[in-house]
Amino acid sequence: MKKKNIYTNILAILRLYPWSIPVIVSLGTLSSFFEGIGISLFIPLLQSLDGSSLTTGNNSFLVGVLNHIFVNVSPNNRLIIIAISIVASISIKNLLIYGNSILFAWFNSRIGHDLRSRIFHQLLSISYSFLEGNESGKLMNTLASETWRTGQALSAFVSLIINCCTISVFTILLLLLSWQLTVLVAILMALISITIQLVTRRVKYLGQQAVESNSALANRMWEGLAGMKVIRAFGREDYEQERFDRASKNVRYTFFKLDALSASVNPISEVLSAILLVCILVITLLQDRTSLPRLLTFIFILYRLQPQVKQLDAAKVNLIALSSAVDDVISLLDDSDKPYIRSGNIHFQKLKQGIYFESVSFAYNATEKPAVQDISIVIPQGKTTAIVGPSGAGKSTIIGLICRFYNLEIGEIYVDDYPLKELNLHDWRNQIAIVSQDVHMFSTTVWENIAYGRLGVTEAEVIEAAKLANAHQFISELPQGYDTKVGDRGVRLSGGQRQRIALARAIVRNPEILILDEATNALDSISEHLIQEALNTLSDNRTVIVIAHRLATIEQADKIIVLNAGRVIEQGKLPDLLKLNGLFAQLYNLQHRNAHI
C-alpha cells in the first residue's frame, strides 16, 4: 500500500466519528475566545486603577470597544464590575476546556478500542496465507503498541487543531490592538518555527526506526516465550538473553533519541520567544510611554500565545514522529492489497454426496512450486478417507483447502452439487471439526477448552465427550478437575493429554465432517487403541478424513489416497494398494518391518 500523508491517514480514522472534530474545534475556539476577552479586559481595568479616563489612549479598535462597554458604569463600581467580568470570562474558558478534555478523553478511548477491534477483526477475516507470510511479533506489536501510539497521534492532531484555533483568536485580538506590532511578531515567530523544524528534521526517520525496533523486540518476546522449551533444551539461555538485550537496547536508544529531539522544541521555543517579548516591550515603551495599559495587554496576550505556538510546533513534531505508527495501523487495516476468504450465500446444513476436487492446483506463494498439482479426488460422504504420503506431499494443503483457509485459483472444489466458495463460510466450517498434531490449548480451564467445540454445550455433554476421548480419568485427577487451568498453550499438560482434550473438543462439536491430522501421534499405544475404538464408533455415518504417518491406524479406512510431490499417484482400499506394490506398499512394508525389529 502506498503510504499517505499523516494528516490524510488521521482524517480517515476520524471519519468513524464525523461529528467529533467540529465539536472539539468549536469548544476549543470558544475557550480561546473567552480567554482573550478576559485578558483584554485588563486594559480598562488598568486604566481604572490609575484613574485614567476610558476615552484616553483610544488609538485602537479593541480599546475603543472595551472602553465603550464600561464608559457608562459609575467609576465607584467600574473596578469591581470589570474584575468580576474577568473572573467570569476565565471561569467560562476553563469550564469549556474541562468539557473539551472530558469529551476528547472519551473520544480517544473509543477510537483506541475501535482500532484494536477492527485490527483483530481483520486478523480473523484475512486469508491464512497473509498470517503465515508475516511475523507474529510484528502483528502483535501493531495490535498492542502501534494502535496505542496512533491514539497519541490523534491527541497530537486534535491538539494541533485547537492550537490553531487559539492562535487565530489571539492573533485577531493582537491585530485589533496593534496591527503593526502583530505583523512584526508574526514574522519573528515564523522564523522561530522554521528554526525548530530545522532542528527536528530527523524526527520522521527516528519515528520509522521506533516502529521497526518495537516490532523486532515484540518478535523476540514472542519467539522467546513460544520457544522456551527448545531454548532450555539446547542450553541457549545466554544466547537468547543477548539477542533480547540487543533488541531492547535498540528500542531504548531509538526512543531516547526521539524523546531528546522532541524535548528540544520547548527550550528553543521559550528562549527565542522570551527574547522576542523583551525586544517588543523595550522598543514600544521607548516610543510611547502613555500606551502602557494597551502594551501590557498586548504582551500578556502574546505571552499566552507563545505557549500555543510552542505546542503547535511540538504537536507537528510529535505527529511526524508517530506517522510511522499510523502508517502501520492503516496499512494493516487496508483491505485493498490483502487476500480474503469471502463467504458465499448458499446455506449448508448436511453433506449428502461428498467433496470433489476437480483439477485443483495451489501454491502458497506465486514464486514457489505448487503444493498440490492437478488434484482430482472424491471424498465420499459417510466414509473414512485416509490421505497418506511422505512429508511435503501436500496432505495438510488439502485439509487447508477443504477448510477454506486459502483462496483457490486453479481448479474447483465442490460440496455435493455446489462450488465450495459459494457456500456460507460459517455454515460450512460449523460442520467441521479438526484434531491435529499441533494442538492449541487456550489459557483457560479444561472445561472451557472442551466446550469451545460447541458454545452452549451442557456439562454432561462435555464429560461424555471426555470419556469418549479417554480423557475423563486424567482430568478428574487434576487439582480442580475440569476447572483446572491448563496454562499458556496448555503448558501444564502433557502432549498426549492435550491431544485427548482436543479430541474431546471435536467430539462435543458433533461435526458432519471430522478431520484427524496426525491426531494420535502423541499418544501411547494403550491410549491410541482406546481412542481408535472411540473414533470407530464416532465415525459411523460421519465423513472422516484422516492424515496419518502411522499407516497401521488407517487400515480400516474405506478409501486411501496416496500423495507424492503434490500429486495423486495411487488411491483405493488397503488390499488394492498393497497389490500395486507402489509407494504405499513400500511405506507400509517399511513401517511393519521396523515395528518388528
Coordinates of C-alpha atoms in Angstrom, one line a residue:
M1 CA 0.0 0.0 0.0
K2 CA 1.3 3.4 -0.9
K3 CA 1.9 5.5 2.2
K4 CA -0.3 8.5 2.6
N5 CA 0.2 11.8 4.3
I6 CA -0.1 11.6 8.1
Y7 CA -3.0 14.1 8.1
T8 CA -4.8 12.1 5.4
N9 CA -4.5 8.9 7.5
I10 CA -5.7 10.5 10.7
L11 CA -8.7 12.1 8.9
A12 CA -9.5 8.7 7.6
I13 CA -9.6 7.4 11.2
L14 CA -11.6 10.3 12.4
R15 CA -14.3 9.6 9.8
L16 CA -15.5 7.0 12.3
Y17 CA -16.9 9.9 14.3
P18 CA -17.6 12.7 11.8
W19 CA -19.1 15.0 14.5
S20 CA -16.1 14.9 16.8
I21 CA -13.7 17.4 15.2
P22 CA -16.4 20.2 14.7
V23 CA -17.4 19.8 18.3
I24 CA -13.9 19.7 19.7
V25 CA -12.8 22.7 17.5
S26 CA -15.9 24.7 18.5
L27 CA -15.2 24.2 22.2
G28 CA -11.5 25.0 21.7
T29 CA -12.3 28.1 19.8
L30 CA -14.9 29.3 22.4
S31 CA -12.5 28.7 25.3
S32 CA -9.8 30.7 23.5
F33 CA -12.3 33.5 22.8
F34 CA -13.3 33.8 26.4
E35 CA -9.6 33.7 27.5
G36 CA -8.9 36.5 25.0
I37 CA -11.8 38.5 26.3
G38 CA -10.6 38.0 29.9
I39 CA -7.1 39.2 29.1
S40 CA -8.4 42.2 27.0
L41 CA -10.5 43.4 29.9
F42 CA -7.2 44.2 31.7
I43 CA -7.0 47.3 29.5
P44 CA -10.0 49.1 31.1
L45 CA -9.0 47.6 34.5
L46 CA -5.5 49.2 34.4
Q47 CA -6.9 52.4 33.2
S48 CA -9.4 52.5 36.1
L49 CA -6.7 51.7 38.6
D50 CA -4.6 54.8 37.6
G51 CA -7.7 57.0 37.3
S52 CA -7.4 57.5 33.6
S53 CA -10.5 58.2 31.6
L54 CA -11.8 55.3 29.5
T55 CA -11.7 57.6 26.5
T56 CA -7.9 58.3 26.7
G57 CA -5.4 56.4 24.6
N58 CA -8.2 55.1 22.4
N59 CA -6.0 54.6 19.4
S60 CA -7.1 51.0 18.5
F61 CA -10.4 49.5 17.7
L62 CA -10.4 46.9 20.5
V63 CA -9.6 49.5 23.2
G64 CA -12.4 51.7 21.9
V65 CA -14.9 48.8 22.1
L66 CA -13.9 47.8 25.6
N67 CA -14.0 51.3 26.9
H68 CA -17.4 51.9 25.3
I69 CA -18.7 48.9 27.3
F70 CA -17.8 50.3 30.7
V71 CA -17.9 54.1 30.0
N72 CA -21.4 54.5 31.4
V73 CA -20.6 52.4 34.5
S74 CA -20.2 54.5 37.7
P75 CA -16.4 55.0 38.5
N76 CA -17.1 53.7 42.0
N77 CA -18.4 50.4 40.7
R78 CA -16.4 50.1 37.5
L79 CA -13.4 48.4 39.0
I80 CA -15.4 45.6 40.7
I81 CA -17.6 45.0 37.6
I82 CA -14.5 44.7 35.3
A83 CA -12.9 42.4 37.8
I84 CA -16.0 40.2 38.0
S85 CA -16.1 40.2 34.2
I86 CA -12.5 39.0 34.0
V87 CA -13.1 36.2 36.5
A88 CA -16.3 35.2 34.7
S89 CA -14.5 35.0 31.4
I90 CA -11.7 32.9 32.7
S91 CA -14.1 30.6 34.6
I92 CA -16.2 30.0 31.4
K93 CA -12.9 29.4 29.5
N94 CA -11.8 26.7 32.0
L95 CA -15.2 25.1 32.0
L96 CA -15.0 24.8 28.2
I97 CA -11.5 23.4 28.4
Y98 CA -12.6 20.8 31.0
G99 CA -15.5 19.8 28.9
N100 CA -13.3 19.5 25.9
S101 CA -10.8 17.4 27.8
I102 CA -13.5 15.0 29.0
L103 CA -15.0 14.8 25.5
F104 CA -11.6 14.1 23.9
A105 CA -10.7 11.5 26.6
W106 CA -14.0 9.6 25.8
F107 CA -13.4 10.0 22.1
N108 CA -9.8 8.9 22.2
S109 CA -10.6 5.8 24.3
R110 CA -13.4 4.9 21.8
I111 CA -11.1 5.4 18.8
G112 CA -8.4 3.2 20.5
H113 CA -10.9 0.5 21.2
D114 CA -12.3 0.7 17.6
L115 CA -8.8 0.4 16.1
R116 CA -7.9 -2.6 18.2
S117 CA -11.2 -4.3 17.5
R118 CA -11.0 -3.6 13.8
I119 CA -7.5 -4.9 13.5
F120 CA -8.4 -8.1 15.5
H121 CA -11.4 -8.5 13.1
Q122 CA -9.0 -8.0 10.2
L123 CA -6.8 -10.8 11.5
L124 CA -9.8 -13.0 12.0
S125 CA -11.1 -12.3 8.5
I126 CA -8.0 -12.3 6.4
S127 CA -6.7 -15.3 4.5
Y128 CA -4.4 -17.6 6.5
S129 CA -1.7 -17.1 3.8
F130 CA -1.3 -13.5 5.0
L131 CA -0.8 -14.5 8.6
E132 CA 1.8 -17.2 7.5
G133 CA 3.7 -14.6 5.5
N134 CA 4.0 -12.0 8.3
E135 CA 5.9 -12.3 11.6
S136 CA 3.6 -12.9 14.5
G137 CA 5.6 -10.5 16.7
K138 CA 5.1 -7.6 14.2
L139 CA 1.3 -8.3 14.0
M140 CA 1.1 -8.4 17.8
N141 CA 3.1 -5.1 18.0
T142 CA 0.7 -3.4 15.6
L143 CA -2.3 -4.6 17.6
A144 CA -0.9 -3.8 21.0
S145 CA 1.6 -0.9 20.7
E146 CA 1.0 0.9 17.4
T147 CA -2.7 1.3 18.0
W148 CA -1.8 3.0 21.3
R149 CA 0.7 5.3 19.5
T150 CA -1.9 6.0 16.9
G151 CA -4.1 7.2 19.7
Q152 CA -1.2 9.5 20.7
A153 CA -1.1 10.8 17.1
L154 CA -4.8 11.6 17.3
S155 CA -4.2 13.5 20.5
A156 CA -1.4 15.5 18.8
F157 CA -3.6 16.1 15.8
V158 CA -6.6 17.4 17.9
S159 CA -4.1 19.5 20.0
L160 CA -2.7 20.9 16.8
I161 CA -6.2 21.9 15.6
I162 CA -7.1 23.5 19.0
N163 CA -3.8 25.3 19.0
C164 CA -4.6 26.7 15.5
C165 CA -8.0 27.9 16.7
T166 CA -6.4 29.6 19.8
I167 CA -3.7 31.2 17.8
S168 CA -6.3 32.5 15.3
V169 CA -8.4 34.1 18.2
F170 CA -5.3 35.6 19.9
T171 CA -3.9 36.9 16.6
I172 CA -7.2 38.7 15.8
L173 CA -7.0 40.3 19.3
L174 CA -3.4 41.4 18.7
L175 CA -4.3 42.8 15.3
L176 CA -7.1 44.8 16.9
L177 CA -4.7 46.1 19.5
S178 CA -1.8 47.0 17.0
W179 CA -1.6 45.5 13.6
Q180 CA 2.0 46.9 13.1
L181 CA 3.3 45.0 16.1
T182 CA 1.3 41.9 15.2
V183 CA 2.9 41.7 11.7
L184 CA 6.4 42.1 13.2
V185 CA 5.6 39.4 15.8
A186 CA 4.2 37.0 13.1
I187 CA 7.4 37.3 11.0
L188 CA 9.6 36.7 14.0
M189 CA 7.5 33.7 15.2
A190 CA 7.6 32.2 11.7
L191 CA 11.4 32.4 11.9
I192 CA 11.3 30.6 15.3
S193 CA 9.1 27.9 13.9
I194 CA 11.4 27.4 10.9
T195 CA 14.4 27.1 13.3
I196 CA 12.6 24.4 15.3
Q197 CA 11.7 22.5 12.2
L198 CA 15.3 22.5 11.0
V199 CA 16.5 21.3 14.4
T200 CA 14.0 18.5 14.5
R201 CA 14.1 17.4 10.8
R202 CA 15.4 13.9 11.8
V203 CA 12.3 13.1 13.8
K204 CA 10.4 11.2 11.0
Y205 CA 13.4 8.9 10.4
L206 CA 13.6 8.2 14.1
G207 CA 9.8 7.5 14.2
Q208 CA 10.3 4.8 11.5
Q209 CA 13.1 3.4 13.5
A210 CA 10.9 3.3 16.6
V211 CA 8.3 1.2 14.8
E212 CA 10.9 -1.2 13.4
S213 CA 12.7 -1.6 16.8
N214 CA 9.4 -2.1 18.6
S215 CA 8.4 -4.8 16.1
A216 CA 11.8 -6.5 16.5
L217 CA 11.5 -6.5 20.3
A218 CA 8.0 -7.9 20.1
N219 CA 9.2 -10.7 17.8
R220 CA 12.0 -11.5 20.3
M221 CA 9.5 -11.7 23.1
W222 CA 7.0 -13.8 21.1
E223 CA 9.7 -16.3 20.0
G224 CA 11.3 -16.4 23.4
L225 CA 8.1 -17.3 25.2
A226 CA 6.9 -19.7 22.5
G227 CA 10.3 -21.5 22.2
M228 CA 11.2 -21.6 25.9
K229 CA 11.5 -25.4 25.9
V230 CA 13.8 -25.5 22.9
I231 CA 15.9 -22.7 24.3
R232 CA 16.4 -24.6 27.6
A233 CA 16.8 -28.0 26.0
F234 CA 19.7 -26.7 23.8
G235 CA 21.2 -24.5 26.6
R236 CA 20.7 -21.3 24.6
E237 CA 19.7 -19.1 27.6
D238 CA 22.7 -16.8 27.3
Y239 CA 22.3 -16.6 23.5
E240 CA 18.7 -15.6 23.7
Q241 CA 19.3 -13.2 26.6
E242 CA 21.9 -11.5 24.4
R243 CA 19.5 -11.3 21.5
F244 CA 16.7 -9.9 23.7
D245 CA 19.0 -7.3 25.3
R246 CA 20.2 -6.2 21.9
A247 CA 16.7 -5.7 20.7
S248 CA 15.7 -4.0 23.9
K249 CA 18.7 -1.7 23.8
N250 CA 17.8 -0.7 20.3
V251 CA 14.3 0.3 21.4
R252 CA 15.9 2.2 24.3
Y253 CA 18.4 4.1 22.2
T254 CA 15.8 4.9 19.5
F255 CA 13.2 6.2 21.8
F256 CA 15.8 8.2 23.8
K257 CA 16.9 9.9 20.6
L258 CA 13.3 10.6 19.7
D259 CA 12.4 11.9 23.1
A260 CA 15.6 14.1 23.3
L261 CA 14.8 15.6 19.9
S262 CA 11.2 16.2 20.8
A263 CA 12.2 17.7 24.1
S264 CA 14.4 20.3 22.4
V265 CA 11.3 22.1 21.0
N266 CA 10.2 23.6 24.3
P267 CA 13.5 25.2 25.5
I268 CA 14.4 26.5 22.0
S269 CA 10.9 28.0 21.5
E270 CA 10.8 29.5 25.0
V271 CA 14.2 31.2 24.8
L272 CA 13.6 32.7 21.4
S273 CA 10.1 33.8 22.4
A274 CA 11.4 35.5 25.6
I275 CA 14.0 37.4 23.5
L276 CA 11.1 38.5 21.2
L277 CA 8.9 39.7 24.1
V278 CA 11.6 41.7 25.7
C279 CA 12.6 43.4 22.4
I280 CA 9.0 44.4 21.7
L281 CA 8.4 45.8 25.2
V282 CA 11.6 47.9 25.2
I283 CA 11.1 49.2 21.6
T284 CA 7.5 50.2 22.1
L285 CA 8.0 51.9 25.5
L286 CA 10.8 54.0 24.1
Q287 CA 8.4 55.3 21.5
D288 CA 5.3 55.9 23.6
R289 CA 5.1 55.5 27.4
T290 CA 1.4 56.5 27.6
S291 CA 0.3 53.3 25.9
L292 CA 1.4 51.1 28.8
P293 CA -2.0 49.5 29.6
R294 CA -2.5 48.6 25.9
L295 CA 1.1 47.4 25.6
L296 CA 0.9 45.3 28.8
T297 CA -2.3 43.7 27.5
F298 CA -0.6 43.1 24.1
I299 CA 2.4 41.5 25.8
F300 CA 0.1 39.4 28.1
I301 CA -1.8 38.1 25.0
L302 CA 1.5 37.5 23.2
Y303 CA 2.8 35.7 26.3
R304 CA -0.3 33.5 26.3
L305 CA 0.0 33.0 22.5
Q306 CA 3.7 31.9 22.8
P307 CA 2.9 28.5 24.5
Q308 CA 0.2 27.9 21.9
V309 CA 2.8 28.3 19.1
K310 CA 5.2 26.2 21.1
Q311 CA 2.6 23.5 21.5
L312 CA 1.8 23.8 17.8
D313 CA 5.4 23.1 16.9
A314 CA 5.6 20.2 19.4
A315 CA 2.4 18.7 18.0
K316 CA 3.7 18.8 14.5
V317 CA 7.0 17.2 15.6
N318 CA 5.0 14.6 17.6
L319 CA 2.8 13.8 14.6
I320 CA 5.8 13.3 12.3
A321 CA 7.4 11.0 14.9
L322 CA 4.2 9.0 15.2
S323 CA 3.4 8.9 11.5
S324 CA 5.1 5.5 11.0
A325 CA 2.8 4.0 13.7
V326 CA -0.2 5.4 12.0
D327 CA 1.0 4.1 8.6
D328 CA 1.5 0.7 10.2
V329 CA -2.1 0.6 11.6
I330 CA -3.7 2.0 8.4
S331 CA -1.6 -0.4 6.3
L332 CA -2.9 -3.4 8.3
L333 CA -6.5 -2.2 8.1
D334 CA -6.3 -1.6 4.4
D335 CA -8.3 -4.3 2.6
S336 CA -7.2 -3.4 -1.0
D337 CA -4.0 -5.3 -1.0
K338 CA -4.8 -8.4 1.1
P339 CA -6.4 -11.8 0.3
Y340 CA -9.7 -12.5 2.0
I341 CA -11.8 -15.6 2.3
R342 CA -15.2 -14.3 1.1
S343 CA -18.3 -16.2 2.3
G344 CA -20.8 -17.5 -0.2
N345 CA -24.6 -17.1 0.0
I346 CA -25.7 -20.8 -0.1
H347 CA -26.6 -22.1 3.3
F348 CA -25.1 -25.5 4.1
Q349 CA -26.8 -28.0 6.5
K350 CA -25.6 -31.5 5.7
L351 CA -23.2 -33.3 3.4
K352 CA -25.2 -35.6 1.1
Q353 CA -22.9 -36.9 -1.5
G354 CA -19.3 -35.9 -0.9
I355 CA -16.4 -33.5 -1.5
Y356 CA -15.0 -33.3 -5.0
F357 CA -11.6 -31.9 -6.1
E358 CA -11.5 -31.2 -9.9
S359 CA -8.1 -30.3 -11.4
V360 CA -7.0 -28.4 -8.2
S361 CA -3.6 -26.8 -8.1
F362 CA -2.5 -24.5 -5.3
A363 CA 0.7 -22.7 -4.4
Y364 CA 1.2 -20.7 -1.1
N365 CA 3.3 -18.1 -3.0
A366 CA 3.3 -17.2 -6.7
T367 CA 7.1 -17.6 -6.8
E368 CA 7.0 -21.1 -5.1
K369 CA 6.4 -24.5 -6.6
P370 CA 2.7 -25.6 -6.2
A371 CA 2.0 -27.6 -3.0
V372 CA -0.6 -29.6 -4.9
Q373 CA -0.9 -30.0 -8.7
D374 CA -3.9 -31.1 -10.8
I375 CA -5.6 -32.9 -7.9
S376 CA -8.8 -34.7 -8.8
I377 CA -10.2 -36.8 -5.9
V378 CA -13.5 -37.7 -4.3
I379 CA -14.1 -37.8 -0.5
P380 CA -17.4 -39.7 -0.2
Q381 CA -20.0 -38.8 2.5
G382 CA -20.3 -41.1 5.5
K383 CA -17.0 -42.8 4.7
T384 CA -13.5 -42.7 6.2
T385 CA -10.9 -41.4 3.7
A386 CA -7.2 -41.5 4.5
I387 CA -4.7 -39.3 2.9
V388 CA -1.1 -40.5 3.1
G389 CA 2.3 -39.8 1.7
P390 CA 5.8 -38.6 2.6
S391 CA 6.4 -35.2 4.3
G392 CA 5.7 -32.3 1.9
A393 CA 3.4 -34.4 -0.3
G394 CA 0.5 -31.9 0.1
K395 CA -1.6 -33.6 2.7
S396 CA -2.1 -30.6 5.0
T397 CA -2.6 -28.4 2.0
I398 CA -5.7 -30.4 1.0
I399 CA -7.1 -30.1 4.6
G400 CA -6.4 -26.3 4.4
L401 CA -8.3 -26.0 1.1
I402 CA -11.3 -28.1 2.5
C403 CA -11.5 -25.7 5.5
R404 CA -11.1 -22.7 3.2
F405 CA -8.1 -21.3 4.9
Y406 CA -6.9 -20.2 1.5
N407 CA -8.4 -19.0 -1.8
L408 CA -8.3 -21.4 -4.7
E409 CA -7.4 -20.0 -8.1
I410 CA -6.8 -23.1 -10.2
G411 CA -9.5 -25.8 -10.4
E412 CA -12.6 -26.2 -8.3
I413 CA -13.8 -27.9 -5.1
Y414 CA -17.4 -29.0 -5.0
V415 CA -19.5 -29.9 -2.0
D416 CA -22.3 -32.1 -3.4
D417 CA -23.5 -30.0 -6.4
Y418 CA -22.2 -26.6 -5.2
P419 CA -18.8 -25.0 -5.5
L420 CA -17.3 -24.7 -2.1
K421 CA -16.6 -21.0 -2.5
E422 CA -20.4 -20.4 -2.9
L423 CA -21.3 -21.9 0.5
N424 CA -21.9 -19.8 3.5
L425 CA -18.5 -19.9 5.2
H426 CA -19.8 -20.0 8.8
D427 CA -22.3 -22.8 7.9
W428 CA -19.6 -24.9 6.2
R429 CA -17.0 -24.5 9.0
N430 CA -19.6 -25.1 11.6
Q431 CA -19.9 -28.7 10.3
I432 CA -16.2 -29.4 10.5
A433 CA -14.0 -30.4 13.5
I434 CA -10.2 -30.8 13.3
V435 CA -7.9 -32.7 15.6
S436 CA -4.4 -32.0 14.6
Q437 CA -0.9 -33.0 15.8
D438 CA -0.2 -29.3 16.6
V439 CA -2.8 -28.9 19.3
H440 CA -3.7 -25.4 20.5
M441 CA -5.0 -25.0 24.1
F442 CA -6.4 -21.8 25.2
S443 CA -5.1 -20.4 28.5
T444 CA -8.3 -21.2 30.4
T445 CA -9.9 -24.3 32.1
V446 CA -10.1 -27.8 30.8
W447 CA -13.9 -27.5 30.7
E448 CA -13.8 -24.3 28.6
N449 CA -11.2 -25.8 26.2
I450 CA -13.5 -28.8 25.5
A451 CA -16.7 -26.6 25.4
Y452 CA -15.0 -24.4 22.8
G453 CA -16.1 -27.0 20.3
R454 CA -19.8 -26.1 20.7
L455 CA -20.8 -23.0 22.6
G456 CA -23.7 -23.6 25.0
V457 CA -22.9 -27.3 25.5
T458 CA -24.0 -28.9 28.7
E459 CA -21.7 -30.2 31.5
A460 CA -22.9 -33.8 30.8
E461 CA -22.0 -33.5 27.1
V462 CA -18.5 -32.3 28.0
I463 CA -18.0 -35.2 30.4
E464 CA -19.3 -37.7 27.9
A465 CA -17.0 -36.3 25.2
A466 CA -14.0 -36.5 27.6
K467 CA -14.9 -40.1 28.3
L468 CA -15.0 -41.0 24.6
A469 CA -11.7 -39.3 24.1
N470 CA -10.2 -41.3 27.1
A471 CA -9.6 -38.0 28.9
H472 CA -12.1 -38.1 31.8
Q473 CA -9.8 -40.1 34.1
F474 CA -6.8 -37.9 34.0
I475 CA -9.0 -34.7 34.1
S476 CA -10.7 -36.0 37.2
E477 CA -7.2 -36.4 38.8
L478 CA -6.2 -32.8 38.1
P479 CA -6.2 -30.4 41.2
Q480 CA -9.5 -28.7 40.2
G481 CA -10.8 -31.4 37.8
Y482 CA -12.5 -29.8 34.8
D483 CA -12.0 -26.3 36.4
T484 CA -8.2 -26.7 36.3
K485 CA -6.5 -24.0 34.2
V486 CA -4.2 -25.5 31.6
G487 CA -1.7 -22.6 31.5
D488 CA -0.4 -20.8 28.4
R489 CA -1.0 -23.1 25.4
G490 CA -1.7 -26.0 27.7
V491 CA 1.8 -26.0 29.2
R492 CA 0.7 -27.8 32.4
L493 CA -0.5 -30.8 30.4
S494 CA 1.5 -33.5 28.5
G495 CA 1.3 -33.8 24.8
G496 CA -1.0 -36.8 25.0
Q497 CA -3.3 -35.1 27.4
R498 CA -3.5 -32.0 25.2
Q499 CA -4.4 -34.2 22.2
R500 CA -7.1 -36.1 24.1
I501 CA -8.7 -32.8 25.2
A502 CA -8.5 -31.6 21.5
L503 CA -10.3 -34.8 20.5
A504 CA -13.0 -34.3 23.2
R505 CA -13.4 -30.8 21.8
A506 CA -14.0 -32.2 18.3
I507 CA -16.4 -34.9 19.7
V508 CA -18.5 -32.4 21.6
R509 CA -18.9 -30.4 18.4
N510 CA -20.7 -33.4 16.8
P511 CA -19.5 -32.4 13.3
E512 CA -20.7 -33.6 10.0
I513 CA -17.0 -33.8 8.8
L514 CA -14.2 -34.9 11.2
I515 CA -10.6 -34.3 10.2
L516 CA -7.9 -36.1 12.0
D517 CA -4.4 -34.7 11.2
E518 CA -1.9 -37.0 12.9
A519 CA -4.4 -37.0 15.8
T520 CA -2.9 -39.9 17.7
N521 CA 0.8 -39.3 17.2
A522 CA 1.4 -38.1 20.8
L523 CA -0.5 -41.0 22.5
D524 CA 0.9 -44.1 24.0
S525 CA -0.1 -47.5 22.5
I526 CA -2.9 -48.1 25.0
S527 CA -4.4 -44.7 24.7
E528 CA -4.2 -44.9 20.9
H529 CA -6.0 -48.2 20.9
L530 CA -8.8 -46.8 23.2
I531 CA -9.2 -43.6 21.1
Q532 CA -9.1 -45.6 17.9
E533 CA -12.1 -47.6 19.2
A534 CA -13.9 -44.3 20.1
L535 CA -13.1 -43.0 16.7
N536 CA -14.6 -46.1 15.1
T537 CA -17.8 -45.5 17.0
L538 CA -17.7 -41.8 16.2
S539 CA -17.1 -42.4 12.5
D540 CA -20.5 -44.2 12.0
N541 CA -22.5 -42.2 9.4
R542 CA -19.9 -39.4 9.5
T543 CA -17.4 -38.2 6.9
V544 CA -13.9 -38.7 8.3
I545 CA -10.7 -37.5 6.7
V546 CA -7.5 -39.0 8.2
I547 CA -4.0 -37.9 7.7
A548 CA -1.5 -40.3 9.3
H549 CA 2.1 -41.3 9.1
R550 CA 1.3 -44.5 11.0
L551 CA -0.3 -46.5 8.3
A552 CA -1.5 -49.1 10.8
T553 CA -4.0 -46.5 12.0
I554 CA -5.8 -46.3 8.6
E555 CA -6.2 -50.0 7.9
Q556 CA -10.0 -49.8 8.3
A557 CA -10.3 -46.7 6.0
D558 CA -12.9 -47.0 3.3
K559 CA -10.5 -45.2 0.9
I560 CA -6.9 -44.3 0.9
I561 CA -5.4 -41.5 -1.3
V562 CA -1.6 -41.6 -1.8
L563 CA 0.1 -38.3 -2.5
N564 CA 3.7 -37.6 -3.6
A565 CA 5.2 -34.2 -4.6
G566 CA 1.8 -32.7 -4.6
R567 CA 0.2 -35.2 -7.0
V568 CA -2.2 -38.2 -6.5
I569 CA -0.3 -41.3 -7.5
E570 CA -2.5 -44.0 -6.0
Q571 CA -5.9 -44.4 -4.5
G572 CA -8.1 -47.3 -3.4
K573 CA -8.6 -49.7 -0.5
L574 CA -5.7 -51.1 1.5
P575 CA -5.6 -54.6 -0.1
D576 CA -5.7 -53.0 -3.6
L577 CA -2.9 -50.6 -2.9
L578 CA -0.7 -53.3 -1.4
K579 CA -1.2 -55.3 -4.6
L580 CA 0.0 -52.4 -6.7
N581 CA 3.4 -52.7 -5.0
G582 CA 3.8 -48.9 -5.4
L583 CA 4.7 -46.1 -3.0
F584 CA 2.0 -47.0 -0.5
A585 CA 3.1 -50.7 -0.4
Q586 CA 6.8 -49.6 0.2
L587 CA 5.8 -47.3 3.0
Y588 CA 3.5 -49.9 4.6
N589 CA 6.0 -52.7 4.4
L590 CA 8.8 -50.5 5.7
Q591 CA 6.8 -49.4 8.8
H592 CA 5.7 -53.0 9.5
R593 CA 9.3 -54.2 9.2
N594 CA 10.6 -51.5 11.6
A595 CA 7.7 -52.4 14.0
H596 CA 9.0 -55.9 14.3
I597 CA 12.7 -55.0 14.8

